[in-house]
Amino acid sequence: MAVDTQAPSRGFIGASYRTCPETGLKVCSQAEALIKVNAVVAVVFLAVGGFFGLMVALTRWPAVHLLPADWFYLLLTAHGADVLLFWVIFFEVAVLYFASAIILNCRLAAPKFAWLAFVLMVVGAVLANVAVLQGESSVMFTSYVPMQAAPHFYLGLIVFAVGTLIAVFCFFGTLVIAKEEGSYEGSVPLVTFGAITAAIIAVFTIASGAIILIPTFLWSIGYISHIDPLMYKVIWWGMGHASQQINVSAQVAIWYAVAAMLLGAKPLSEKVSRMAFLMYILFLQLASAHHLLVEPGVSSEWKIFNTSYALYLAVLGSMIHGMSIPGAMEAAQRRNGFNNGIFEWLRKAPWSNPAFSGTMLSIVIFGFLGGISGVVMGTEQLNLIMHNTLYVPGHFHATVVGGTTLAFMAVSYLLVPLIFRKEIMFKKIAQWQPYVFGAGVAGISLFMMGAGTLGVARRHWDMGFSDAAMSFDYPATAFLMMGLNGIAALCAALGGLMYVLVIVCSVFFGKARTPESIAAFPTLPKTGGAATVTTYGSEAHPKLPGTVVLVSVFFVAFVLYYYVNWKYLSEVWPLS
Amino acid sequence: MAIFPPQNRLWWKEPLSGIEITWIGVAFVWGLVMFGTMVGWHFVGKQNLSNETYRINPNAFGEKVEAMVERYQVREEGDTGIPVVHPAPGTDIYMLGRLWEWYPVLELEKDQKYRLHLSSMDWQHGFSLQPQNINLQVHPGYEMVLTITPDKSGEYAVVCNEFCGIGHHTMVGKIHVIDNK
Ligand code: HEM
Ligand SMILES: [Cu+2]
Ligand SMILES: [Cu+2]
């Protein structure tokens, strides 16, 4: 491994590289710079959007009821857009560049376009935020018609989407260059494969977004007189749902990457893991139906086909990853010598390394809380007792915050030393961060699901209905749930703050990594990282009793919870 | 190592491990069971949505609602000025959502069937019947029709659970279910 961090060597076609002293990978400096800026902007949006989320949660805490109604709806709109769109997608672009240029040892395709993409995304995101904060666009980030936002709200989203599309094409271009220039041997690594999945879905997603947002923009400036509200929803969720599959693909790719880098884990079978990624592409495109299960004018046949064929086979993909990754970890740990009993491999895992603990918590919260609740809610009839209640945000905070966001946080602890080449500062805070954030997020997910089960509406300023002509009292437990939700939100916000603090300080004020510090505190432990390069490939097939126990617990929980909800459903008024 | 190319470039020709095959089998069968449960509920379950929907002009819907109010009004709800209607069991009943009320208040008899028509005059609204927790989406321009059989008497609230602007949280309606005499 060459230790030459200072003087970048000039590659052909003017691209310059350095060699990573820790992994031996060749690092394209354009790719590196773009990963940095996209990641930094992502973190800024997480900080801003997370703060809005806290304000929203404190308003929904009945005893606190922080904001007035107009500010509540305004900040709720900004929260959804800033975290779900801007934080997640900026970070995903960084992941795409990492999974192509860095992992494949290649230069980034068309760096000028990648910069253009970045600028467009920033401009679009800022424009949408300005529109929302001006107060004329409190329409929620889903912006269902016929409620209308200011034109520059839609324009901001469109410009952002165009930027993202360009970034995705730079990713594909890089893959082509890598292949042509032979920068890697054989098939692409699994992590890159996962990123390709994400990128393919992204193209589809952005196309749906354009199909619906462009006419909506024209409608907002008066060029089109009418947009059908049902058609809007069908197409909007073609984007909105499929884009969640981008998040899942990116997050699963990160799970594999962290398991590989920290434990030296290799997939049990490359075939199974790759097929599971392909299932996301094949079966998710149509699955907008589970957002439309109680909508007028949508037939039962379409709903059932769409939620089962399209959804369950994609769920199957996630269930496969959910077993394969712990399985790969167990196999690697047993090889590393932790072979006693059923769970020694898990007990002796590097729990004090935030990259590892964040990844594990992400897997658990995503699978147990987010996955199970998502399938239940996406069942044609069960949706009747959940649609638009707080159950829905409860579910997706488990997936997109506990799953995706936590996975992105975890991988940041590897990106900062490897890409930014800075030491992580405040190591103790970093060590606790995934636990604090994970506990808070698990809390807000569970308490919002609980309140939703009791009927509390989402996107609602006043569950006490104090200004309403006719009133209704939710059960006292529902109020308790929302109080606990507020406390959990404080915990999640603290965890988010710890993350931002550690990452921002490390990036801007951290000590540069030197060959000495790398030798003393390697980012990739001996058991992982480059040490196993020579023996990569599929795992031989050992016994994995720990994983069998874990997936069995998961499966039993899934089946029980699913049928408990059918029991709830059977108790409501007969409908036909 | 998932971050390096696979040793065996023909990754799709690899053998599967026993534990993976078992899990895939279990998960796949579970998917079929869940599919069967959804389909089966249409035959044995009592809670299914009808697929009956019509396109309708909001004003035309408003007229149908008014006709019902004129025919069946029995009183006003408290001092709200909103009419309470007591339609004949087995008939078509209507509720409309508009900024920011559910109109009118319905009085129904327990264990009787009604054909409930829902639509919106302006934006989307969410029909959330509490404490039953039955939730339906209400669109302008679409008239959704479903048959309901209230099987417990009492006072029920209709909370709006689709965000519909600044008065959204004040949008609450009522349905009374009374024991038949
Ligand atoms: C400190 C962390 C966070 C807290 C305390 C928090 C809390 C909340 C609360 C209380 C709601 C409102 C539920 C309602 O009234 O309908 C909400 C909505 C939402 N949150 Fe978060 N959240 C956090 C982080 C995130 C993150 C990181 C994401 C995405 C990656 C996210 C995505 C969303 C979305 C998409 C909505 C729905 C907005 C809408 O209904 O239009 N949240 N959040
Ligand atoms: Cu409403
Ligand atoms: Cu509303």
CSV table of N, CA, C and O and ligand atoms in Angstrom, one decimal, chain A residues 50 53 56-57 60 72 76 79-80 83-84 87-88 140-141 390 393 396-397 400-401 405 444 458-459 489 493, ligand 1:
chain,number,residue,atom,x,y,z
A,50,GLY,N,-34.3,18.4,10.8
A,50,GLY,CA,-34.4,17.7,12.1
A,50,GLY,C,-34.9,18.7,13.2
A,50,GLY,O,-35.8,18.4,14.0
A,53,GLY,N,-38.5,19.1,12.7
A,53,GLY,CA,-39.2,17.9,13.2
A,53,GLY,C,-39.4,18.0,14.7
A,53,GLY,O,-40.5,17.6,15.2
A,56,VAL,N,-42.2,20.3,15.4
A,56,VAL,CA,-43.5,19.7,15.1
A,56,VAL,C,-43.9,18.7,16.3
A,56,VAL,O,-45.0,18.7,16.7
A,57,ALA,N,-42.9,17.9,16.7
A,57,ALA,CA,-43.2,17.0,17.7
A,57,ALA,C,-43.6,17.6,19.0
A,57,ALA,O,-44.5,17.2,19.8
A,60,ARG,N,-47.1,18.7,18.9
A,60,ARG,CA,-48.0,17.6,19.0
A,60,ARG,C,-48.0,17.0,20.4
A,60,ARG,O,-48.9,16.1,20.7
A,72,PHE,N,-47.2,25.5,12.6
A,72,PHE,CA,-47.1,24.1,12.7
A,72,PHE,C,-47.2,23.5,11.2
A,72,PHE,O,-46.3,22.7,10.8
A,76,LEU,N,-44.2,21.7,9.3
A,76,LEU,CA,-44.4,20.3,8.9
A,76,LEU,C,-44.1,20.1,7.4
A,76,LEU,O,-43.4,19.1,7.1
A,79,HIS,N,-40.3,20.3,7.1
A,79,HIS,CA,-39.7,19.1,7.7
A,79,HIS,C,-39.7,18.0,6.7
A,79,HIS,O,-38.6,17.4,6.4
A,80,GLY,N,-40.8,17.7,6.2
A,80,GLY,CA,-41.0,16.6,5.2
A,80,GLY,C,-40.0,16.8,4.0
A,80,GLY,O,-39.3,15.9,3.6
A,83,VAL,N,-35.9,16.8,5.1
A,83,VAL,CA,-35.3,15.5,5.5
A,83,VAL,C,-35.6,14.5,4.5
A,83,VAL,O,-34.6,13.8,4.0
A,84,LEU,N,-36.8,14.3,4.1
A,84,LEU,CA,-37.1,13.1,3.2
A,84,LEU,C,-36.5,13.3,1.8
A,84,LEU,O,-36.0,12.4,1.2
A,87,TRP,N,-32.1,16.0,2.5
A,87,TRP,CA,-31.1,15.3,3.3
A,87,TRP,C,-30.8,13.9,2.6
A,87,TRP,O,-29.6,13.6,2.3
A,88,VAL,N,-31.8,13.1,2.4
A,88,VAL,CA,-31.6,11.8,1.9
A,88,VAL,C,-31.0,11.8,0.5
A,88,VAL,O,-30.1,11.0,0.2
A,140,MET,N,-47.8,20.6,2.6
A,140,MET,CA,-47.2,19.4,2.9
A,140,MET,C,-46.4,19.0,1.7
A,140,MET,O,-46.6,19.4,0.6
A,141,PHE,N,-45.3,18.2,1.9
A,141,PHE,CA,-44.4,17.9,0.8
A,141,PHE,C,-45.1,17.1,-0.3
A,141,PHE,O,-44.6,17.0,-1.4
A,390,LEU,N,-51.8,8.7,12.8
A,390,LEU,CA,-50.4,8.9,13.1
A,390,LEU,C,-49.6,7.5,12.9
A,390,LEU,O,-48.4,7.5,13.0
A,393,PRO,N,-47.0,8.1,9.9
A,393,PRO,CA,-45.7,8.6,10.3
A,393,PRO,C,-44.9,7.8,11.2
A,393,PRO,O,-43.7,7.7,11.2
A,396,PHE,N,-43.2,5.2,9.0
A,396,PHE,CA,-42.0,5.7,8.1
A,396,PHE,C,-40.9,6.3,8.9
A,396,PHE,O,-39.8,6.4,8.4
A,397,HIS,N,-41.2,6.7,10.1
A,397,HIS,CA,-40.0,7.1,10.9
A,397,HIS,C,-39.1,5.9,11.2
A,397,HIS,O,-37.9,6.1,11.4
A,400,VAL,N,-37.4,5.3,7.4
A,400,VAL,CA,-36.6,6.3,6.7
A,400,VAL,C,-35.7,7.0,7.7
A,400,VAL,O,-34.7,7.5,7.3
A,401,VAL,N,-36.1,7.0,9.0
A,401,VAL,CA,-35.2,7.6,10.0
A,401,VAL,C,-34.4,6.5,10.7
A,401,VAL,O,-33.2,6.5,10.7
A,405,THR,N,-31.7,6.9,7.6
A,405,THR,CA,-30.9,7.9,8.2
A,405,THR,C,-29.8,7.4,9.1
A,405,THR,O,-28.7,7.8,9.1
A,444,ILE,N,-40.2,7.5,18.9
A,444,ILE,CA,-41.2,8.2,18.2
A,444,ILE,C,-42.0,7.3,17.2
A,444,ILE,O,-43.2,7.5,17.1
A,458,ARG,N,-52.9,12.2,11.6
A,458,ARG,CA,-51.6,12.8,11.3
A,458,ARG,C,-51.9,14.2,10.8
A,458,ARG,O,-53.0,14.6,10.5
A,459,ARG,N,-50.8,15.0,10.7
A,459,ARG,CA,-50.9,16.3,10.1
A,459,ARG,C,-52.0,17.2,10.8
A,459,ARG,O,-52.8,17.8,10.1
A,489,ALA,N,-38.9,12.4,21.0
A,489,ALA,CA,-38.5,13.3,20.0
A,489,ALA,C,-37.3,14.1,20.5
A,489,ALA,O,-36.3,14.4,19.8
A,493,ALA,N,-33.7,14.1,18.8
A,493,ALA,CA,-33.1,15.4,18.4
A,493,ALA,C,-31.7,15.5,19.0
A,493,ALA,O,-30.8,16.0,18.3
C,1,HEM,C1,-35.3,14.6,15.4
C,1,HEM,C2,-35.8,13.8,14.5
C,1,HEM,C3,-37.3,13.8,14.1
C,1,HEM,C4,-38.4,14.1,14.8
C,1,HEM,C5,-38.5,14.4,16.3
C,1,HEM,C6,-39.5,13.9,13.9
C,1,HEM,C7,-40.9,14.1,14.2
C,1,HEM,C8,-41.9,14.2,13.3
C,1,HEM,C9,-43.3,14.4,13.6
C,1,HEM,C10,-43.8,14.6,15.0
C,1,HEM,C11,-44.0,14.5,12.5
C,1,HEM,C12,-45.4,14.9,12.3
C,1,HEM,C13,-46.4,13.9,12.3
C,1,HEM,C14,-47.7,14.5,12.0
C,1,HEM,O1,-48.2,15.4,12.7
C,1,HEM,O2,-48.3,14.2,10.9
C,1,HEM,C15,-43.1,14.2,11.4
C,1,HEM,C16,-43.4,14.1,10.1
C,1,HEM,C17,-42.5,13.7,9.1
C,1,HEM,N1,-41.2,13.3,9.3
C,1,HEM,FE1,-40.1,13.5,10.9
C,1,HEM,N2,-39.0,13.6,12.6
C,1,HEM,C18,-37.7,13.5,12.7
C,1,HEM,C19,-36.8,13.2,11.7
C,1,HEM,C20,-37.2,12.9,10.4
C,1,HEM,C21,-36.3,12.4,9.4
C,1,HEM,C22,-34.7,12.3,9.6
C,1,HEM,C23,-37.0,12.2,8.3
C,1,HEM,C24,-36.6,11.7,6.9
C,1,HEM,C25,-35.5,11.1,6.6
C,1,HEM,C26,-38.4,12.5,8.7
C,1,HEM,C27,-39.5,12.4,7.8
C,1,HEM,C28,-40.7,12.9,8.0
C,1,HEM,C29,-41.8,13.0,7.1
C,1,HEM,C30,-41.6,12.6,5.6
C,1,HEM,C31,-42.9,13.5,7.7
C,1,HEM,C32,-44.3,13.7,7.1
C,1,HEM,C33,-44.5,15.1,6.8
C,1,HEM,C34,-45.9,15.2,6.3
C,1,HEM,O3,-46.9,14.6,6.9
C,1,HEM,O4,-46.1,15.9,5.3
C,1,HEM,N3,-38.4,12.9,10.0
C,1,HEM,N4,-41.8,14.0,12.0
